[in-house]
PDB file of C-alpha atoms and ligand atoms in Angstrom:
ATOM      1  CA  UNK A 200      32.253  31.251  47.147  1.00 54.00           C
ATOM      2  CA  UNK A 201      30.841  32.887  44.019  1.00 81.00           C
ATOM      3  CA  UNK A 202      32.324  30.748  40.683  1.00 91.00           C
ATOM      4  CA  UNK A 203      29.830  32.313  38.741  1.00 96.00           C
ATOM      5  CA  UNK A 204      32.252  33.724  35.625  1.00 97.00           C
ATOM      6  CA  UNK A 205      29.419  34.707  32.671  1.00 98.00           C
ATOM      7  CA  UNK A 206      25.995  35.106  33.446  1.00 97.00           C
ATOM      8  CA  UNK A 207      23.734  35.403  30.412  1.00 98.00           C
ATOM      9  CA  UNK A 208      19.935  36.595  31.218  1.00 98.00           C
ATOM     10  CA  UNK A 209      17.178  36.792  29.076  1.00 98.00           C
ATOM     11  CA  UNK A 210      19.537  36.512  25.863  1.00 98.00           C
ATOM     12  CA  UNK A 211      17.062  36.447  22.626  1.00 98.00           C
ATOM     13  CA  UNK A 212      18.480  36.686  18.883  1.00 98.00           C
ATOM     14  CA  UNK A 213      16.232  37.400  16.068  1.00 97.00           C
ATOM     15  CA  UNK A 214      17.219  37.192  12.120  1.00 96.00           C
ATOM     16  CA  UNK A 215      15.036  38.833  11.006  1.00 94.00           C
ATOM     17  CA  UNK A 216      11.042  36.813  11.817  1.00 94.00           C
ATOM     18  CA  UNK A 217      13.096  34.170  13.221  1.00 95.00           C
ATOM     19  CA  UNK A 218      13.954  33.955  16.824  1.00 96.00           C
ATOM     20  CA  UNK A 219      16.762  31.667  16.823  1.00 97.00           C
ATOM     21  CA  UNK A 220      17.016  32.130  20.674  1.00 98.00           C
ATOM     22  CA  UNK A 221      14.449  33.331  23.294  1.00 97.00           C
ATOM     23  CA  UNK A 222      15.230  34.891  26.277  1.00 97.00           C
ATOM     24  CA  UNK A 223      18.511  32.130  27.395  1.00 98.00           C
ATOM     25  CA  UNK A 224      19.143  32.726  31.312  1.00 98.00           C
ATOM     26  CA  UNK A 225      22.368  30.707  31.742  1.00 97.00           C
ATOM     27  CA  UNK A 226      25.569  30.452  34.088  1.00 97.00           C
ATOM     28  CA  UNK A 227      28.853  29.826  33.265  1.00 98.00           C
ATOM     29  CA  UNK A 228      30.830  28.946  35.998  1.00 97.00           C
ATOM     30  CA  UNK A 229      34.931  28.686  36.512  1.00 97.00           C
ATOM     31  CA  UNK A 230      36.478  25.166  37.596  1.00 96.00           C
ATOM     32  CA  UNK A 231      33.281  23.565  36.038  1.00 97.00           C
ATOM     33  CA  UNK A 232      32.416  22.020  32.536  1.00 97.00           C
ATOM     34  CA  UNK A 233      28.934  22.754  30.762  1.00 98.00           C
ATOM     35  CA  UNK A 234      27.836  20.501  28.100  1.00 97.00           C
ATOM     36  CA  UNK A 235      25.752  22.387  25.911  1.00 97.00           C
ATOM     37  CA  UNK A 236      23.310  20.222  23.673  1.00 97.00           C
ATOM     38  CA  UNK A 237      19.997  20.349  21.760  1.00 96.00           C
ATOM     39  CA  UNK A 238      19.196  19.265  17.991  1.00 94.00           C
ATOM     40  CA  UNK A 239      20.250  20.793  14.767  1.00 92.00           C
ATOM     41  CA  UNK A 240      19.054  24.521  14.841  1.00 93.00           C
ATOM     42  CA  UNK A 241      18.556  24.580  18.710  1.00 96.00           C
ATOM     43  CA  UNK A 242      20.744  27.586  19.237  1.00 96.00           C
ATOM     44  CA  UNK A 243      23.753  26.181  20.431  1.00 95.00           C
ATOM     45  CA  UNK A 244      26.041  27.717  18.038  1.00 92.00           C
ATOM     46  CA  UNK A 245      23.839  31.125  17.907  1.00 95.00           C
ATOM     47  CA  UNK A 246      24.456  31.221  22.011  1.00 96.00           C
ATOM     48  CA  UNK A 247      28.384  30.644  21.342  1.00 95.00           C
ATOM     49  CA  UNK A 248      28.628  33.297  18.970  1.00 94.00           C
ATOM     50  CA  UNK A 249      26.412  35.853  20.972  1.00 96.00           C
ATOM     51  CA  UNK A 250      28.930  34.885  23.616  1.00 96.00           C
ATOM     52  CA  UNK A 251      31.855  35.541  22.073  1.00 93.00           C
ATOM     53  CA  UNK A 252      30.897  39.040  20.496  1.00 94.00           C
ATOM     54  CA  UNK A 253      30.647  37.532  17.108  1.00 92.00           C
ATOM     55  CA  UNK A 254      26.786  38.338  17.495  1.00 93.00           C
ATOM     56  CA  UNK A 255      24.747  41.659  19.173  1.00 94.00           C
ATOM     57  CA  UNK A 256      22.194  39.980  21.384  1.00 96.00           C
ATOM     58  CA  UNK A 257      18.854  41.522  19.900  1.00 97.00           C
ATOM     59  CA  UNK A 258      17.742  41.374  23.940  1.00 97.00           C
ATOM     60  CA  UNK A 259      18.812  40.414  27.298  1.00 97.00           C
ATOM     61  CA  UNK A 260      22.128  41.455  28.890  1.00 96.00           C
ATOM     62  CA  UNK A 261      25.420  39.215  29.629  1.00 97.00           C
ATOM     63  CA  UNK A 262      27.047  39.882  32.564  1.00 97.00           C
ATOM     64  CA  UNK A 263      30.961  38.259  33.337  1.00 96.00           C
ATOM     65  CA  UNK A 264      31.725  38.838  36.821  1.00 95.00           C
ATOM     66  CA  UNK A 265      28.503  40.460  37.740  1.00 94.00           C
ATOM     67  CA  UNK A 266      29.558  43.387  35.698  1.00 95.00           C
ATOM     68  CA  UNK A 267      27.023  43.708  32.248  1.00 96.00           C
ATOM     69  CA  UNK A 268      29.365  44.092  29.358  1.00 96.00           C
ATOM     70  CA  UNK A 269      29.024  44.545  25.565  1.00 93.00           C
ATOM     71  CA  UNK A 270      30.855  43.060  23.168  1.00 94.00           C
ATOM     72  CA  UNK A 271      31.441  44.764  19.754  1.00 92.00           C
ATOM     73  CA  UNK A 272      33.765  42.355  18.483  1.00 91.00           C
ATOM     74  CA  UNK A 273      35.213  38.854  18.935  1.00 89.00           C
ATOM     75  CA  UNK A 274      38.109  41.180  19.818  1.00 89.00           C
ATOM     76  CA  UNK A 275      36.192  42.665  22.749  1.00 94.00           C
ATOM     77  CA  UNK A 276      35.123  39.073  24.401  1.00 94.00           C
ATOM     78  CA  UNK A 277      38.803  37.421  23.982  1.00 90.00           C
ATOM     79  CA  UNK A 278      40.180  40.888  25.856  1.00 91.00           C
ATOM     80  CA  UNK A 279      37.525  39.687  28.565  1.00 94.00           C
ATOM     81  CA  UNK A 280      38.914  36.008  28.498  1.00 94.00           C
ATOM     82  CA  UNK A 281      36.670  34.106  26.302  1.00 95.00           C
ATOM     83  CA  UNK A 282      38.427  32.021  23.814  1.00 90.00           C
ATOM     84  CA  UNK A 283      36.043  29.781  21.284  1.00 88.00           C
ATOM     85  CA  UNK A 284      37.316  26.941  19.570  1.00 85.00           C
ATOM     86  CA  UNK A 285      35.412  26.498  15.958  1.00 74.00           C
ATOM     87  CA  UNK A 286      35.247  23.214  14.803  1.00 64.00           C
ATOM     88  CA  UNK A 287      37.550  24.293  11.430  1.00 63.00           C
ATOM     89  CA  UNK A 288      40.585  25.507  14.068  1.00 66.00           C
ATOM     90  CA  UNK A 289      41.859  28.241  12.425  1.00 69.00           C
ATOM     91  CA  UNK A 290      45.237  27.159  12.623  1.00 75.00           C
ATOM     92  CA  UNK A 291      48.398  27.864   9.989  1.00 78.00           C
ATOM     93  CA  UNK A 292      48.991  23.990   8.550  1.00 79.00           C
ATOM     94  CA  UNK A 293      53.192  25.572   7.247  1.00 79.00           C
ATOM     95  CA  UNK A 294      53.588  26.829  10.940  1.00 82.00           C
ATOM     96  CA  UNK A 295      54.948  25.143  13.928  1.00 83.00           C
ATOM     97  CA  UNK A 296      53.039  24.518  16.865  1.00 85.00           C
ATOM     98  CA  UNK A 297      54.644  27.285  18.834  1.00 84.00           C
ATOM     99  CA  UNK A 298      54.486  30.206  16.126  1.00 83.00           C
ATOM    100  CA  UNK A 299      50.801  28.880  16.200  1.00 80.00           C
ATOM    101  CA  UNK A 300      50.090  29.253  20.029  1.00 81.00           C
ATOM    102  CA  UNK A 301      51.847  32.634  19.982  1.00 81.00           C
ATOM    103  CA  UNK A 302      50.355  34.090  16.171  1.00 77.00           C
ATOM    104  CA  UNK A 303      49.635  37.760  16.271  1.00 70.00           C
ATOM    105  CA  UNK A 304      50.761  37.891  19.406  1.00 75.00           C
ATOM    106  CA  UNK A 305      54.553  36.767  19.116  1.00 79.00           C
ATOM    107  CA  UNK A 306      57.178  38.172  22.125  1.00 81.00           C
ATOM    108  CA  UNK A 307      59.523  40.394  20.511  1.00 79.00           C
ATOM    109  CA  UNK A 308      63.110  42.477  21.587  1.00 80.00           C
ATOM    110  CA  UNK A 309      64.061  45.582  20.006  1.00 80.00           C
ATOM    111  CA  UNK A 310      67.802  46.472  19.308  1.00 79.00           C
ATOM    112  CA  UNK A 311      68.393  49.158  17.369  1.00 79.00           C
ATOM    113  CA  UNK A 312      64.974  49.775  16.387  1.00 80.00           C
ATOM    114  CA  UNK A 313      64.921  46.196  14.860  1.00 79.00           C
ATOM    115  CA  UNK A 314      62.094  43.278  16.646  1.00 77.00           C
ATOM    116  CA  UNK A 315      63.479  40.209  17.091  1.00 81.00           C
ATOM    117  CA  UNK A 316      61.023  37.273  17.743  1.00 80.00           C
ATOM    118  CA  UNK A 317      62.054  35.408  21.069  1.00 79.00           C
ATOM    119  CA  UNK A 318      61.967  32.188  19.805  1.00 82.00           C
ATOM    120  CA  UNK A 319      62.999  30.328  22.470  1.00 85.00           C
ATOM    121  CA  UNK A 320      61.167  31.510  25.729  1.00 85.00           C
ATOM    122  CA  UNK A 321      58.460  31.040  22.736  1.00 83.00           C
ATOM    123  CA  UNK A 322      58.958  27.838  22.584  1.00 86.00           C
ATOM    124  CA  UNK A 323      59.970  27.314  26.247  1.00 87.00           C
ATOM    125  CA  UNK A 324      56.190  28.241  27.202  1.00 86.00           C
ATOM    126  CA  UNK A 325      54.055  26.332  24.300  1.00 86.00           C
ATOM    127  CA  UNK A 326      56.532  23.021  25.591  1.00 87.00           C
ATOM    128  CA  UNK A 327      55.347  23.566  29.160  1.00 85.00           C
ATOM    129  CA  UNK A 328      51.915  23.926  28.377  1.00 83.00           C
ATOM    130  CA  UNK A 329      51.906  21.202  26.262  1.00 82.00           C
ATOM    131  CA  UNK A 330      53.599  19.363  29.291  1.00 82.00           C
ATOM    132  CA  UNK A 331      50.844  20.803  31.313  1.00 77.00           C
ATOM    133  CA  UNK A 332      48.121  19.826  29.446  1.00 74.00           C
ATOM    134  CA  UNK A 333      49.950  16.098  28.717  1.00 77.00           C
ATOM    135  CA  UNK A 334      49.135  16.449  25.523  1.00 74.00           C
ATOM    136  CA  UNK A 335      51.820  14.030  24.389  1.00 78.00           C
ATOM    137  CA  UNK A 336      53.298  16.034  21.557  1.00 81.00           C
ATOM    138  CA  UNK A 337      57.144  16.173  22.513  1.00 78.00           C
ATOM    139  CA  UNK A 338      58.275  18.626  19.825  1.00 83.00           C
ATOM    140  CA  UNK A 339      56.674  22.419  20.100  1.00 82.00           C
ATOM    141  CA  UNK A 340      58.690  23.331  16.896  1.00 85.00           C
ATOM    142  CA  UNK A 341      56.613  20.431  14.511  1.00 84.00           C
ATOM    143  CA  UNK A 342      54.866  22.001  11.757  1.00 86.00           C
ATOM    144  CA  UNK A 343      50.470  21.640  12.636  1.00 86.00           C
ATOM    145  CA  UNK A 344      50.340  20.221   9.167  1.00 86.00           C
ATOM    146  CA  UNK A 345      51.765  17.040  10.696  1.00 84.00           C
ATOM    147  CA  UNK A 346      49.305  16.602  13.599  1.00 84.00           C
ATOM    148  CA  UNK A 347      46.802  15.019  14.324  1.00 81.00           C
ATOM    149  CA  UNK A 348      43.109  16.047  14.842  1.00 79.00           C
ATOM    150  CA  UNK A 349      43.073  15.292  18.740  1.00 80.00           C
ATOM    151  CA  UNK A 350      46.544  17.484  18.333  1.00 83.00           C
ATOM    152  CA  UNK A 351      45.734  19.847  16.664  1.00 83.00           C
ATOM    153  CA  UNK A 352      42.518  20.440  18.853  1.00 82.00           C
ATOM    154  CA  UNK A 353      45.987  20.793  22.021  1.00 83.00           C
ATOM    155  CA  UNK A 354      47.292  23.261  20.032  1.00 85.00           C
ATOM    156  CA  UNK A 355      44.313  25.398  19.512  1.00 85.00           C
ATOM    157  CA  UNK A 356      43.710  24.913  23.332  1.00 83.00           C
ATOM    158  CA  UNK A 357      47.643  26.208  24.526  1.00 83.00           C
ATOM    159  CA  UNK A 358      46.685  28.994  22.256  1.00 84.00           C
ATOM    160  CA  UNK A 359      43.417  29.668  24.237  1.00 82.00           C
ATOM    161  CA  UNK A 360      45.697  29.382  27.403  1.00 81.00           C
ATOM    162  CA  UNK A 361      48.420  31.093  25.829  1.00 82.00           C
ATOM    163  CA  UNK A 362      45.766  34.232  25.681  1.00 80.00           C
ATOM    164  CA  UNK A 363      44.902  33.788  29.547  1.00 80.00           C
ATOM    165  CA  UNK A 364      41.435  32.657  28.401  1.00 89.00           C
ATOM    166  CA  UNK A 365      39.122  32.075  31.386  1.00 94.00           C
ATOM    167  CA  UNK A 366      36.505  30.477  29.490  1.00 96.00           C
ATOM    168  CA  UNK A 367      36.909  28.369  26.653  1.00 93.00           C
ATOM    169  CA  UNK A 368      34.676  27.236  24.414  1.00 94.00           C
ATOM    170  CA  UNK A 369      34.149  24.194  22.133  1.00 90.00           C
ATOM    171  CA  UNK A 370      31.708  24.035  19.480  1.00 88.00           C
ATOM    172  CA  UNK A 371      32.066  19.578  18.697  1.00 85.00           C
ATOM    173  CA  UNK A 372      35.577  19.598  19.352  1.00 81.00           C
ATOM    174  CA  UNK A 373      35.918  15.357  18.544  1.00 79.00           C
ATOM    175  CA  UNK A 374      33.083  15.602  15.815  1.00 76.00           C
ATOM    176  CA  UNK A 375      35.808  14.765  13.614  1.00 72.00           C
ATOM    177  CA  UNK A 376      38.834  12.585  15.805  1.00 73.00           C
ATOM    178  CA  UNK A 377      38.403   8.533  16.096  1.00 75.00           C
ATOM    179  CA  UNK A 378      38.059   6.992  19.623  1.00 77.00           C
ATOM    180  CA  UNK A 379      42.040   7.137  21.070  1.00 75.00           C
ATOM    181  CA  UNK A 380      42.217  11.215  20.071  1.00 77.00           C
ATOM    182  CA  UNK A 381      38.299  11.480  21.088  1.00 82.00           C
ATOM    183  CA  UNK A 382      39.456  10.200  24.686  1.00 84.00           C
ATOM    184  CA  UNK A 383      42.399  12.305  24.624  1.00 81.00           C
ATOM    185  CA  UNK A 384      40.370  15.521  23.959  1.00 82.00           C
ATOM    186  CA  UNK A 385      37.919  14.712  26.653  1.00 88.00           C
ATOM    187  CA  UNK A 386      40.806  14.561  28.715  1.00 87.00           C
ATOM    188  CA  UNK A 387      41.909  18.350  27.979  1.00 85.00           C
ATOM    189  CA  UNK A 388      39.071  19.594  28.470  1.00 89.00           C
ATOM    190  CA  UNK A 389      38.819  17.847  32.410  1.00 91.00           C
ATOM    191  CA  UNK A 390      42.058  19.593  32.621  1.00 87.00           C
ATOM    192  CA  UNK A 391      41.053  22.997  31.400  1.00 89.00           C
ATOM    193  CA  UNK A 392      38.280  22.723  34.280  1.00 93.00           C
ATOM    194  CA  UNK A 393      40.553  21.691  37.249  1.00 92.00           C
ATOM    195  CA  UNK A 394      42.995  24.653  36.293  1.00 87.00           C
ATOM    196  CA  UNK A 395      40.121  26.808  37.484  1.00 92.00           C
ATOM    197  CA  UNK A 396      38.708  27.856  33.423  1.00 94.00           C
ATOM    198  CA  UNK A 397      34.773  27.838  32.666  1.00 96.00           C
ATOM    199  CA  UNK A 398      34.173  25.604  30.062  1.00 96.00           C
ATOM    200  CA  UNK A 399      31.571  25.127  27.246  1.00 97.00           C
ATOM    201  CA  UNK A 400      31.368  21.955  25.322  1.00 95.00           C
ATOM    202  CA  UNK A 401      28.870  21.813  22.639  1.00 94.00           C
ATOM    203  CA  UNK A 402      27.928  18.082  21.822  1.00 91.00           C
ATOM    204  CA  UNK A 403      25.967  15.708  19.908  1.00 89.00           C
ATOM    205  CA  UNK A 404      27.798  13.154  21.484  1.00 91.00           C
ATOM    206  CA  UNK A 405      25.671  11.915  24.853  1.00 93.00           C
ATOM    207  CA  UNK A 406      28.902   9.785  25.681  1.00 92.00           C
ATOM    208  CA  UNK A 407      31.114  12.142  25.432  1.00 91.00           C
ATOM    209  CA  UNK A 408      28.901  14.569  27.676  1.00 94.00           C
ATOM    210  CA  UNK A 409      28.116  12.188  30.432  1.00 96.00           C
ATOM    211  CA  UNK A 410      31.771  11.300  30.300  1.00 94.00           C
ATOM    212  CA  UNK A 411      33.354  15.150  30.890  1.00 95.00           C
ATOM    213  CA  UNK A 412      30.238  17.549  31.958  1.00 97.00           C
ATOM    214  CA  UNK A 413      29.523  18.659  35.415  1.00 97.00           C
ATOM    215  CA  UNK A 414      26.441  20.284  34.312  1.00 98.00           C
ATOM    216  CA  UNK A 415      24.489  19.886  30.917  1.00 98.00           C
ATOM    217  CA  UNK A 416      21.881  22.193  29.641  1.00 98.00           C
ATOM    218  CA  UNK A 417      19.836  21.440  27.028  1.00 97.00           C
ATOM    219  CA  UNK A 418      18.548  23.495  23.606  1.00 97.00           C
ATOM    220  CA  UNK A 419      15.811  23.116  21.541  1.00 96.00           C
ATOM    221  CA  UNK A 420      14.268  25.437  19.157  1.00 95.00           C
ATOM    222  CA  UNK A 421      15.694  28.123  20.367  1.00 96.00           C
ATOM    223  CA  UNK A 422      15.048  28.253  24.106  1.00 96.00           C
ATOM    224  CA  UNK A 423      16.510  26.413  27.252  1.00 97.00           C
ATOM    225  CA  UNK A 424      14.199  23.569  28.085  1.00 96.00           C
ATOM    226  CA  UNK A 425      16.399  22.118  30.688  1.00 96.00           C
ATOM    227  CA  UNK A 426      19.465  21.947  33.117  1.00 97.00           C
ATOM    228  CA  UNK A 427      20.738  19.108  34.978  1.00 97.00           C
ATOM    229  CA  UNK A 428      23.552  17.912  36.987  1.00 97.00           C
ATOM    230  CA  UNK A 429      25.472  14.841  35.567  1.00 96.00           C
ATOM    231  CA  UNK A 430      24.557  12.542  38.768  1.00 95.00           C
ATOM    232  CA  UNK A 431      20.845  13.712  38.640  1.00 96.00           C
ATOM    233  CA  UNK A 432      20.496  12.592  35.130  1.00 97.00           C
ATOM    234  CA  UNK A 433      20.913   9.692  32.867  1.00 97.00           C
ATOM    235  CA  UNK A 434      21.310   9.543  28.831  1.00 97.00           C
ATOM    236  CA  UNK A 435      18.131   8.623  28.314  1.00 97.00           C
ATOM    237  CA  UNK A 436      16.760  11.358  30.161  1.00 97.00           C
ATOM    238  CA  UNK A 437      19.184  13.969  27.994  1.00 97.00           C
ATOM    239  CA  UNK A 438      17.536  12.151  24.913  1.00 97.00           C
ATOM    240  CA  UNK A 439      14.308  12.637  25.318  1.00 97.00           C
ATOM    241  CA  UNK A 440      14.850  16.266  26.163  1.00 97.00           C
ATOM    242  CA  UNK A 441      16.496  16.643  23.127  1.00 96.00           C
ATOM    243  CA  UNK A 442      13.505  15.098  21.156  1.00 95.00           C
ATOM    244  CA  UNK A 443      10.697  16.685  22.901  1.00 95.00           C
ATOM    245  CA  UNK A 444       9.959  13.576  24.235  1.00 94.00           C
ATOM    246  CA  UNK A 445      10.352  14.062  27.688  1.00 94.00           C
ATOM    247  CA  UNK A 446       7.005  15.035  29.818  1.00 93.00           C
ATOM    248  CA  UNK A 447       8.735  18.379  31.327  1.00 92.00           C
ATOM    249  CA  UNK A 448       9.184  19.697  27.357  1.00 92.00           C
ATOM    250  CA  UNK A 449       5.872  18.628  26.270  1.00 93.00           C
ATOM    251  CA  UNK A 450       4.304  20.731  29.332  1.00 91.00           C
ATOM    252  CA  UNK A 451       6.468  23.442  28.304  1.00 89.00           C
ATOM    253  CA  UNK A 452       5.555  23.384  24.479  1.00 88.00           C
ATOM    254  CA  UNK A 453       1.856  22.801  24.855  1.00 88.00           C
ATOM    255  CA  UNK A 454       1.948  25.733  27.514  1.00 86.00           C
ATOM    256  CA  UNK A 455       3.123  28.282  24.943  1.00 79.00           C
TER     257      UNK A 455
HETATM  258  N1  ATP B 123      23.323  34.217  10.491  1.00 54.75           N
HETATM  259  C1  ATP B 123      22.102  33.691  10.509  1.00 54.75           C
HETATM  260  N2  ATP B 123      21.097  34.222   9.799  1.00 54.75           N
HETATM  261  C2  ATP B 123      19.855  33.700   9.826  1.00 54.75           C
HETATM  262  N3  ATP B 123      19.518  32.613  10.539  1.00 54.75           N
HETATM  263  C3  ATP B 123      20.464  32.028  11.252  1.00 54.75           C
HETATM  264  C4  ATP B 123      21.811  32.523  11.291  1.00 54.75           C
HETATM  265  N4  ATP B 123      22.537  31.729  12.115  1.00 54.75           N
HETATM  266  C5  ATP B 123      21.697  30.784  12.588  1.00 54.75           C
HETATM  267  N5  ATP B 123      20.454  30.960  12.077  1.00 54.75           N
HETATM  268  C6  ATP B 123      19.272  30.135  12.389  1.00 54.75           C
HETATM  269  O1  ATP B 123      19.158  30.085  13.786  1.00 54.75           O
HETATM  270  C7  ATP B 123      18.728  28.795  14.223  1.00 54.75           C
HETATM  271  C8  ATP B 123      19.712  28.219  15.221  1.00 54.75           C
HETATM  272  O2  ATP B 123      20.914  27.872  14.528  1.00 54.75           O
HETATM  273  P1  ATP B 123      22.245  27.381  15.268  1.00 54.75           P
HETATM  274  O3  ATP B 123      23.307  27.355  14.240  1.00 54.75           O
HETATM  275  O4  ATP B 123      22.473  28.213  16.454  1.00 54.75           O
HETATM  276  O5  ATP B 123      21.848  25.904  15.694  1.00 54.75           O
HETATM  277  P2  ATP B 123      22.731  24.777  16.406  1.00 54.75           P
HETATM  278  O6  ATP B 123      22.045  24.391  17.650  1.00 54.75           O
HETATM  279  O7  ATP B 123      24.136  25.235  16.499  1.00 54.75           O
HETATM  280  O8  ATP B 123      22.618  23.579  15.372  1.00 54.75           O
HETATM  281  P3  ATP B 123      23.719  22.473  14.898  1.00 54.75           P
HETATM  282  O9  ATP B 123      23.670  21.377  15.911  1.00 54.75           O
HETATM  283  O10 ATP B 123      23.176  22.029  13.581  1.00 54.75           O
HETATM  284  O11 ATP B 123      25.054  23.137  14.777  1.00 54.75           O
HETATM  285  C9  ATP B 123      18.566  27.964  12.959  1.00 54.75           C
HETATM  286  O12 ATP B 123      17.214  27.991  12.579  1.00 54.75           O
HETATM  287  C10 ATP B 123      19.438  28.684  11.960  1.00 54.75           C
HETATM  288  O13 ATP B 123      18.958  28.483  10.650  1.00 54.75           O
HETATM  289 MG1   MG B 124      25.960  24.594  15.667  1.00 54.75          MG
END
């Protein structure tokens, strides 16, 4: 069976003289979680947003489903399933949890030419994802403002599932949550693998990685250096590709 979902090959982005990524060949695949990591200015985030239309590749093609697509828009790549979750969430702090989940998208009635929100089968389907995702938050009508980081972080996931997302994407999701939430996120994002969704964590965190990644593929200055499976590797290994340190990045930098 094929789980390839996105397929990225030869992906390069210029600014201008600077490449910030050269010619990525990467595969996303559904039911799995990819750890991607490097140092500050690797690529990571430049990858992410070429991935979720929010940047034109200035090369290479991106292929979901082994069909090539173009994305003009973040628009265009959520209508294709790919949901990215910034580190600053985007959600409304005033609004509950459920007109979050369901915002710009709420299920409406008309009678007599007048919409109606459908509150409650709104709130009916952010409480059983929440249940879903045991996300221990018992009240879908709470205001976010109330929440919690490793919360909040739930929410902005049911609103990924919410939007049938098929890959989701976090860009240091716990950067900011102390150990108990940190935990609890890791555990969401297991969870958004086994219901069959491609995942993309972007960490600095080489505990958190070895703790939730099935694959990790690492960054650095701008082009893929390496990939390994989580039981073919070990943290120190991940370190020193991260540095440069490691004899298979040396080879490769002294090479070109
Ligand atoms: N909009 C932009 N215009 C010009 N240069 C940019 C732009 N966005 C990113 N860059 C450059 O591209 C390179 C890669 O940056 P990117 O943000 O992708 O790194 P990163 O791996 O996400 O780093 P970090 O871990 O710090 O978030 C950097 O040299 C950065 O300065
Ligand atoms: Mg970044």
């Amino acid at each position: 069976m094929n789980n390839d979902f996105l397929v990225a090959k030869g992906v390069t982005k210029r600014f201008g003289a600077l490449t910030a990524l050269s010619g990525i060949d990467l595969t996303i695949r559904s039911g799995e979680v990819l750890a991607l990591l490097g140092d500050n200015g690797a690529g990571k985030s430049t990858f992410i947003k070429v991935v979720s239309g929010a940047h034109p590749p200035s090369d290479g093609t991106i292929l979901i489903e082994g069909q090539p697509v173009s994305f003009n828009s973040p628009k265009d790549a959520a209508d294709a399933g790919i949901a990215t979750i910034f580190q600053e969430l985007a959600l409304s702090e005033n609004l509950s949890i459920s007109e979050n989940v369901f915002l710009g998208r709420e299920l409406t009635n008309t009678v007599l030419g007048v919409p109606f929100l459908r509150r409650n089968e709104m709130k009916q389907r952010v409480a059983g994802l929440l249940d879903e995702l045991d996300a221990d938050i018992s009240d879908a009508e709470a205001p976010v403002g109330s929440l919690s980081g490793g919360q909040r972080q739930a929410v902005a996931i049911c609103r990924a599932l919410n939007l049938n997302a098929r890959l989701v994407i976090m860009d240091e999701p716990t950067a900011a949550l102390a150990v108990a939430e940190t935990r609890k996120v890791l555990g969401l994002t297991r969870r958004l693998a086994e219901r069959g969704c491609a995942v993309v964590l972007i960490s600095h965190n080489i505990s958190d990685v070895f703790e939730v990644a099935d694959r990790m593929v690492v960054f650095r200055r701008g082009r893929k250096v390496a990939e390994r499976l989580r039981n073919e590797t070990t943290p120190e290994e991940i370190v020193a590709l991260i540095t440069g340190a490691h004899p298979d990045v040396r080879a490769l930098e002294k090479a070109s």
